[in-house]
Short mmCIF file of C-alpha atoms in Angstrom, two decimals:
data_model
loop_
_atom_site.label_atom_id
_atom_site.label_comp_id
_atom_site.label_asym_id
_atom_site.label_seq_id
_atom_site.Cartn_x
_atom_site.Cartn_y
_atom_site.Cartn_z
CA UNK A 29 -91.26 -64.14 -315.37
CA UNK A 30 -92.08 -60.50 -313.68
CA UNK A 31 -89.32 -58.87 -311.72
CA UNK A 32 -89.25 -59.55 -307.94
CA UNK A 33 -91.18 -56.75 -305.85
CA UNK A 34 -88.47 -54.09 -304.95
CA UNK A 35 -87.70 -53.54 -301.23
CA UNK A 36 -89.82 -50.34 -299.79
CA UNK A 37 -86.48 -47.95 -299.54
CA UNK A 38 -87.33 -48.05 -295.51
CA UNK A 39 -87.18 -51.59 -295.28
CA UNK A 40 -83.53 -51.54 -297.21
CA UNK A 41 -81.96 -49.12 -295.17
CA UNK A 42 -83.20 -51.40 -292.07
CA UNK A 43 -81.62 -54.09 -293.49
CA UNK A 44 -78.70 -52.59 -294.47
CA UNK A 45 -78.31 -51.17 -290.73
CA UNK A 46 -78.74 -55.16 -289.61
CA UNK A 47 -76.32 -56.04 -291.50
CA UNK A 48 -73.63 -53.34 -290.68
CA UNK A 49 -74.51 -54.25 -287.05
CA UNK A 50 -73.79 -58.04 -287.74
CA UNK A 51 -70.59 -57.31 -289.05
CA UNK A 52 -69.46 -55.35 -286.08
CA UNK A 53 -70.86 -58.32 -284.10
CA UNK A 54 -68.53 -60.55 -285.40
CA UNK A 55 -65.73 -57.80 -285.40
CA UNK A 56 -65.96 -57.40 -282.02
CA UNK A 57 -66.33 -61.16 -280.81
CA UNK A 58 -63.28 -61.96 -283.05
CA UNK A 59 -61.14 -59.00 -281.00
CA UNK A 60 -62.87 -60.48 -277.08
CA UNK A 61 -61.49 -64.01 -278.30
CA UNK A 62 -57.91 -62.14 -279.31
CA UNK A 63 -58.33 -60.70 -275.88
CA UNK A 64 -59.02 -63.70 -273.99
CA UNK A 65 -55.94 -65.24 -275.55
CA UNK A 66 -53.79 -62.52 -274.22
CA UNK A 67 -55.35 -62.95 -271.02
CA UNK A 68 -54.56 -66.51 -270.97
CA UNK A 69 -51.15 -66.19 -271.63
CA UNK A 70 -50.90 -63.45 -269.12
CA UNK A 71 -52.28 -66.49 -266.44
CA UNK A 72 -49.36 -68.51 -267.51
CA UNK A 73 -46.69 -66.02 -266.93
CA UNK A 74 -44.33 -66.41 -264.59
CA UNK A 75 -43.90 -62.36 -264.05
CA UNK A 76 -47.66 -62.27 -263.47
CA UNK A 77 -47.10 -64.16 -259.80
CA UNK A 78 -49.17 -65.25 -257.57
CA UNK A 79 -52.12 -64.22 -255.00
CA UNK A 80 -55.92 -63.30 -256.18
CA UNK A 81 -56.12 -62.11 -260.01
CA UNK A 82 -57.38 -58.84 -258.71
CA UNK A 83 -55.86 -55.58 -260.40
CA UNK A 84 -58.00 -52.66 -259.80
CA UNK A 85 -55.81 -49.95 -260.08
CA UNK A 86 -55.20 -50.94 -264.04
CA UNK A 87 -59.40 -51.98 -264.55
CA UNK A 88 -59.76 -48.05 -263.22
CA UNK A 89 -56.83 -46.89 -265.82
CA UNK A 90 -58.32 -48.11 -268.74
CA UNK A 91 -61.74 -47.40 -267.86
CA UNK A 92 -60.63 -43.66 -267.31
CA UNK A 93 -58.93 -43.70 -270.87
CA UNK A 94 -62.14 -45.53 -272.40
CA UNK A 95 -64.25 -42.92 -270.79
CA UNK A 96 -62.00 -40.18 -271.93
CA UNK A 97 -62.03 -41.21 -275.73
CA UNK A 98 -66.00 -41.84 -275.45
CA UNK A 99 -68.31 -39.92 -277.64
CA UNK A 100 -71.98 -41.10 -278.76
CA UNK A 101 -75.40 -42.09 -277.30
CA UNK A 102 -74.00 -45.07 -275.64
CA UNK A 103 -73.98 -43.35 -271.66
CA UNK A 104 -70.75 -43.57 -270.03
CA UNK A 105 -72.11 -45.84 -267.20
CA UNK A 106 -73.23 -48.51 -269.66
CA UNK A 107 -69.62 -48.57 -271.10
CA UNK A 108 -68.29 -48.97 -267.68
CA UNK A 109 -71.13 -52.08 -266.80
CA UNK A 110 -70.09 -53.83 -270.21
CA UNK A 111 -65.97 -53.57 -269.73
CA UNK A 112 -66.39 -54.51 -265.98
CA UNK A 113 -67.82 -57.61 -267.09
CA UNK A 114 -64.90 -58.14 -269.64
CA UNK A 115 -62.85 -57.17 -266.65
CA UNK A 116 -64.35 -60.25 -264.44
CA UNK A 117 -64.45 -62.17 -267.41
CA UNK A 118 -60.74 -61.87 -267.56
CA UNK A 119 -60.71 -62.61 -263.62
CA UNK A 120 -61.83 -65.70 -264.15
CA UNK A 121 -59.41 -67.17 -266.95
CA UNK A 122 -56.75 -66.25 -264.71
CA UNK A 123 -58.05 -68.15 -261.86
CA UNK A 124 -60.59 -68.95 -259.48
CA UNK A 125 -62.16 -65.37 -257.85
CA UNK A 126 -65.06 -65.28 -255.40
CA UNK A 127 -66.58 -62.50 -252.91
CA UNK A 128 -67.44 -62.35 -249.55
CA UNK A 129 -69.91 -59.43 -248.70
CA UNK A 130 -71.21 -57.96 -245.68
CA UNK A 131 -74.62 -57.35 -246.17
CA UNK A 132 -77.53 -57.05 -243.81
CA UNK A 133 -79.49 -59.30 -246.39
CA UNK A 134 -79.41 -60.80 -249.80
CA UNK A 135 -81.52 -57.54 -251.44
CA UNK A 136 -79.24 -55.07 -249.89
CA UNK A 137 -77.50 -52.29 -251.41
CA UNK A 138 -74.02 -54.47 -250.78
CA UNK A 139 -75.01 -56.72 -251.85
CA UNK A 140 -76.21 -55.13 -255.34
CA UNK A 141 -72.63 -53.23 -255.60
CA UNK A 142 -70.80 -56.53 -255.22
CA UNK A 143 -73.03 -58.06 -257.76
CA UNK A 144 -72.76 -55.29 -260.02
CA UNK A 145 -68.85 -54.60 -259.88
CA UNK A 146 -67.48 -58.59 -259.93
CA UNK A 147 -70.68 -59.65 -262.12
CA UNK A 148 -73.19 -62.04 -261.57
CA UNK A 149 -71.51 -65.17 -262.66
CA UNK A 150 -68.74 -64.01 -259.77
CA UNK A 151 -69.26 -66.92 -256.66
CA UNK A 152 -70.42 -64.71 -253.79
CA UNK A 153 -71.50 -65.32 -250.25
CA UNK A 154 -73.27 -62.95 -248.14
CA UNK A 155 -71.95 -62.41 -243.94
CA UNK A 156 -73.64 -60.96 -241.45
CA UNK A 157 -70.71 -58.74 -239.95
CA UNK A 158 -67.68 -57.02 -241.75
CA UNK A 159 -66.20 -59.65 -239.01
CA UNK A 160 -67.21 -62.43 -240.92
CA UNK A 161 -66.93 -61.47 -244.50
CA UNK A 162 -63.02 -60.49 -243.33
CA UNK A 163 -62.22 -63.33 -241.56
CA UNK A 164 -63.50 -65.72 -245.13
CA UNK A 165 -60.78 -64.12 -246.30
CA UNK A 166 -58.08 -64.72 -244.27
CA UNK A 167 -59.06 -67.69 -244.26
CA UNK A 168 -58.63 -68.21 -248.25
CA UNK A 169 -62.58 -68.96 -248.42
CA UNK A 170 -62.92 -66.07 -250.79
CA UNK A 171 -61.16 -64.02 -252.78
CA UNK A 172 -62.11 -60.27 -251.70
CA UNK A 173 -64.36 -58.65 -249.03
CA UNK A 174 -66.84 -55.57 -250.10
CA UNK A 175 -67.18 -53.83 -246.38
CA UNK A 176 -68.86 -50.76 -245.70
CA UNK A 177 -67.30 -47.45 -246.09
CA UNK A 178 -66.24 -46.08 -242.52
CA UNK A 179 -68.39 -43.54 -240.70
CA UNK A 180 -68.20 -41.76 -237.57
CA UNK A 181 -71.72 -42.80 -236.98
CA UNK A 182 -71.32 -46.19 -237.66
CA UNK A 183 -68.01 -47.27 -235.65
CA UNK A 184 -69.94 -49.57 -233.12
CA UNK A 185 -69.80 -53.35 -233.08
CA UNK A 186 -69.77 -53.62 -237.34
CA UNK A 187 -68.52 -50.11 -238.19
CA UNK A 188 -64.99 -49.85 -236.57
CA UNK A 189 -64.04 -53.24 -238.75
CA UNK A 190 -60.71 -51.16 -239.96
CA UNK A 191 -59.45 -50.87 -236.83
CA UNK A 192 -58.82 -54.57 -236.95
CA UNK A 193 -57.49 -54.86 -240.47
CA UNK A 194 -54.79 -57.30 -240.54
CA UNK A 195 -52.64 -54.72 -242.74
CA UNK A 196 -50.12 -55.26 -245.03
CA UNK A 197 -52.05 -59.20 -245.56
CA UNK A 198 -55.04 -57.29 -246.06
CA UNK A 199 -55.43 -53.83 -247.36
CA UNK A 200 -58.42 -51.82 -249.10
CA UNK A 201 -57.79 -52.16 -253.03
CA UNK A 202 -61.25 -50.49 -254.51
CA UNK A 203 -64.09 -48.15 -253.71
CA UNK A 204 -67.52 -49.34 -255.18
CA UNK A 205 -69.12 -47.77 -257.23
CA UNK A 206 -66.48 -46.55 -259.60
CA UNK A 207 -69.44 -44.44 -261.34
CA UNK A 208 -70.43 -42.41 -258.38
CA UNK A 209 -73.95 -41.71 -257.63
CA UNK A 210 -74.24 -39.23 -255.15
CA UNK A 211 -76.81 -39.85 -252.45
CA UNK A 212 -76.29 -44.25 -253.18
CA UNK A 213 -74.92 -46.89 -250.93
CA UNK A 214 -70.61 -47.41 -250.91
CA UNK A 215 -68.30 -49.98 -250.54
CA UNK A 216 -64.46 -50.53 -249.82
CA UNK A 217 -63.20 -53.86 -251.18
CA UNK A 218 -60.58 -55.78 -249.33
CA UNK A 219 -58.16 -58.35 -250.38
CA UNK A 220 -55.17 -59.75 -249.53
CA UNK A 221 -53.08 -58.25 -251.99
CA UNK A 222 -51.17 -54.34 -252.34
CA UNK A 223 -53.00 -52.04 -254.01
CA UNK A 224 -52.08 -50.88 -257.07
CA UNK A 225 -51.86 -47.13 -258.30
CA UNK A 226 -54.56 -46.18 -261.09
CA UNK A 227 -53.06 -42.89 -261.80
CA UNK A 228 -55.72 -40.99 -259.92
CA UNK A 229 -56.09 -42.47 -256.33
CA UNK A 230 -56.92 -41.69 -252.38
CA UNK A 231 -54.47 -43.60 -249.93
CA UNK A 232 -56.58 -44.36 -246.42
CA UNK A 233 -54.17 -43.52 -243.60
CA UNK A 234 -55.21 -44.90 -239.91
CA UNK A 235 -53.93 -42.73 -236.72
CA UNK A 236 -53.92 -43.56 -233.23
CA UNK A 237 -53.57 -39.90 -231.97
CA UNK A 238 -53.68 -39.18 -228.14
CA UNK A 239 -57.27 -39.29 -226.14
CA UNK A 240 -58.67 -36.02 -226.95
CA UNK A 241 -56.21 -34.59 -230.14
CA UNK A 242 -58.54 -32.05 -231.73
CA UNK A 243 -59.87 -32.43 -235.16
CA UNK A 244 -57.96 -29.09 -236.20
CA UNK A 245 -54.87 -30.07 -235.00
CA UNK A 246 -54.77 -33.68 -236.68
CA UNK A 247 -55.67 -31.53 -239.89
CA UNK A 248 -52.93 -29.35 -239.39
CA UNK A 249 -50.44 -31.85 -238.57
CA UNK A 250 -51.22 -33.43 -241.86
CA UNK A 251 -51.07 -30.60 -243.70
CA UNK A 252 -47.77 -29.36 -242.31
CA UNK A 253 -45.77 -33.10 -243.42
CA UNK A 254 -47.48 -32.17 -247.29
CA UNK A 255 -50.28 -34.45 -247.00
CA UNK A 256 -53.22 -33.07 -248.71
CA UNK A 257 -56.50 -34.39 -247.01
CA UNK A 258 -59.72 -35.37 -248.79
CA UNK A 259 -61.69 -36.56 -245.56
CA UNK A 260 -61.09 -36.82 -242.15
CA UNK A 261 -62.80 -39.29 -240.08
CA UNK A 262 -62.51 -39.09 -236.10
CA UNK A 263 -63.20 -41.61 -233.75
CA UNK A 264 -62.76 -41.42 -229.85
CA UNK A 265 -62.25 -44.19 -227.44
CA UNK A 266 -61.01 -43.78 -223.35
CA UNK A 267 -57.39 -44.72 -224.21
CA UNK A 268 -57.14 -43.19 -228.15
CA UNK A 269 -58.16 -41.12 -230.77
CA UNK A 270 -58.43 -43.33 -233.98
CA UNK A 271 -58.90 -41.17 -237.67
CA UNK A 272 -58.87 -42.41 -240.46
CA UNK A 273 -57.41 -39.64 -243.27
CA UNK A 274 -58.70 -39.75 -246.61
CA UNK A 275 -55.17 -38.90 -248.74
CA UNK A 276 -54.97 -37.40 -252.40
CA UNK A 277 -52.23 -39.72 -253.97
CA UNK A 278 -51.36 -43.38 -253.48
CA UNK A 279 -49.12 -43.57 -250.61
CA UNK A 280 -46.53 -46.10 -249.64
CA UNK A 281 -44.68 -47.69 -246.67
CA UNK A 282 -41.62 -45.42 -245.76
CA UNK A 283 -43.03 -42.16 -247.17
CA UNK A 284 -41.08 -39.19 -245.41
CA UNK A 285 -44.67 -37.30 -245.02
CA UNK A 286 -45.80 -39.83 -242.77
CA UNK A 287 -42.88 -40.20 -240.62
CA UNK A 288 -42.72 -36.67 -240.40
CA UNK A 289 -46.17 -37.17 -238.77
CA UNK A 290 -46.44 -36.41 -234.68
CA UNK A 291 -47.95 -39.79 -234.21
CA UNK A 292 -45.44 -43.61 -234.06
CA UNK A 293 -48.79 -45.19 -235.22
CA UNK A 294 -49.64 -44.29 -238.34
CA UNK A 295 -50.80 -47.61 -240.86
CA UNK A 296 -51.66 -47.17 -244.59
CA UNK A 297 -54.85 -49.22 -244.42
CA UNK A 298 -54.54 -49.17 -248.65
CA UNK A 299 -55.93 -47.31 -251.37
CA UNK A 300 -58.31 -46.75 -254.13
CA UNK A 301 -58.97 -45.72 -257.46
CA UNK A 302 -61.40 -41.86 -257.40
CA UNK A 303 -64.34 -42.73 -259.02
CA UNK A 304 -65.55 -40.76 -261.88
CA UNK A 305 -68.70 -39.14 -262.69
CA UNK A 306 -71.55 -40.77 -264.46
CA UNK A 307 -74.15 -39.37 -267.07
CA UNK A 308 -75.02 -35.99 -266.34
CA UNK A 309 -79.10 -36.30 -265.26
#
């Protein structure tokens, strides 16, 4: 009987490839199952406690350490997209998570970050106002608000919603996207848990200065107590001046710096992980 054809040596090293790839399939489906089972006993802990399953501070750690360790074609931001949704994945075995998002509409650039961060699969209702998406919260209808990032342009009707934030039961936790884009749509997420450090963060601090206080001297002021400002955002109204200061560092009730502040109303509206840089273009 003649000999079988031999394989063109192309089509072996293909196949060879294939099946080194299968193999690290399986390798890595065995260690997400290992995973999960952590996860799952993690849920059933009583240390873990109780309140949303949301840990952003951590998801930013180890994505920072991932990204740190990376090397390869795989692009950063695709690394990010495929432990985010082993992040939500997680989420979800610990309990039930959902979203409420302010978005104009459905298409919206939101509503894409919210989609994008939590995952599809995530439950997630789009509202009108930051009003609306906040106040499904509070009202235990979801899980975590995406609102937009505050602007002095913006703080009419929709845009002043963190002058109303019901702080410490709700406190920004996240900035979306953790991959910045410069020039692209931003987010704040809200939830009714503390914030918790990453390692690398920005603490949002909310004044109610006197009607008037110059922009220098609020910086000053800041900077004399040790706080070292990122962004300063300055709102005026008849009977206040409300800012909002962007903080380097993850600040906490009872810090000296802020009592040493000029001001008896100072509130740490929460904090957020500094996103990292993407793919270079």
């Amino acid at each position: 009987m003649p000999d079988s054809p031999t394989p063109a040596p192309a089509e072996a090293e293909i196949a060879a490839l294939r099946a080194e790839i299968d193999r690290l399939d399986d390798a890595m489906h065995d260690l997400l199952m290992r995973r999960s089972e952590v996860v799952g006993r993690l849920a059933g802990s009583r240390a873990k406690g109780s309140g949303p399953p949301l840990r952003p501070g951590r998801e930013a750690a180890v994505l920072r350490r991932l990204l740190a360790r990376h090397a390869g074609p795989l692009p950063r931001d695709r690394l990010v997209r495929i432990w985010r949704e082993i992040f939500q994945a997680s989420t979800a075995i610990q309990g039930a998570f959902s979203a409420a998002v302010y978005s104009p509409d459905a298409a919206s650039a939101h509503a894409a970050l919210a989609r994008e961060h939590f995952g599809p699969a995530t439950p997630m209702r789009i509202h009108p106002t930051p009003a609306r998406a906040l106040a499904a919260v509070s009202a235990g209808e979801a899980s975590a608000a995406v609102l937009p990032v505050p602007s002095e342009e913006g703080d009419g009707v929709e845009g002043a919603w963190w002058a109303r934030l019901d702080v410490p039961r709700l406190q920004v936790v996240a900035r979306l996207p953790f991959v910045a884009r410069p020039g692209e749509a931003e987010a704040l997420v809200v939830a009714p848990v503390a914030p918790d450090a990453s390692g690398q963060d920005r603490s949002l601090l909310l004044i109610e200065a006197e009607p008037g206080a110059a922009r220098g001297r609020i910086s000053q002021a800041l900077a004399d107590a040790g706080l070292a400002v990122a962004g300063l955002l300055v709102t005026r109204a008849e009977a206040t001046t409300r800012v909002i200061a962007e903080i380097d560092g993850f600040l906490t009730p009872g810090d000296a710096r802020i009592a040493a502040l000029p001001w008896s109303r100072c509130t740490i509206l929460g904090a957020y992980a500094v996103p990292v840089a993407g793919d270079a273009p």
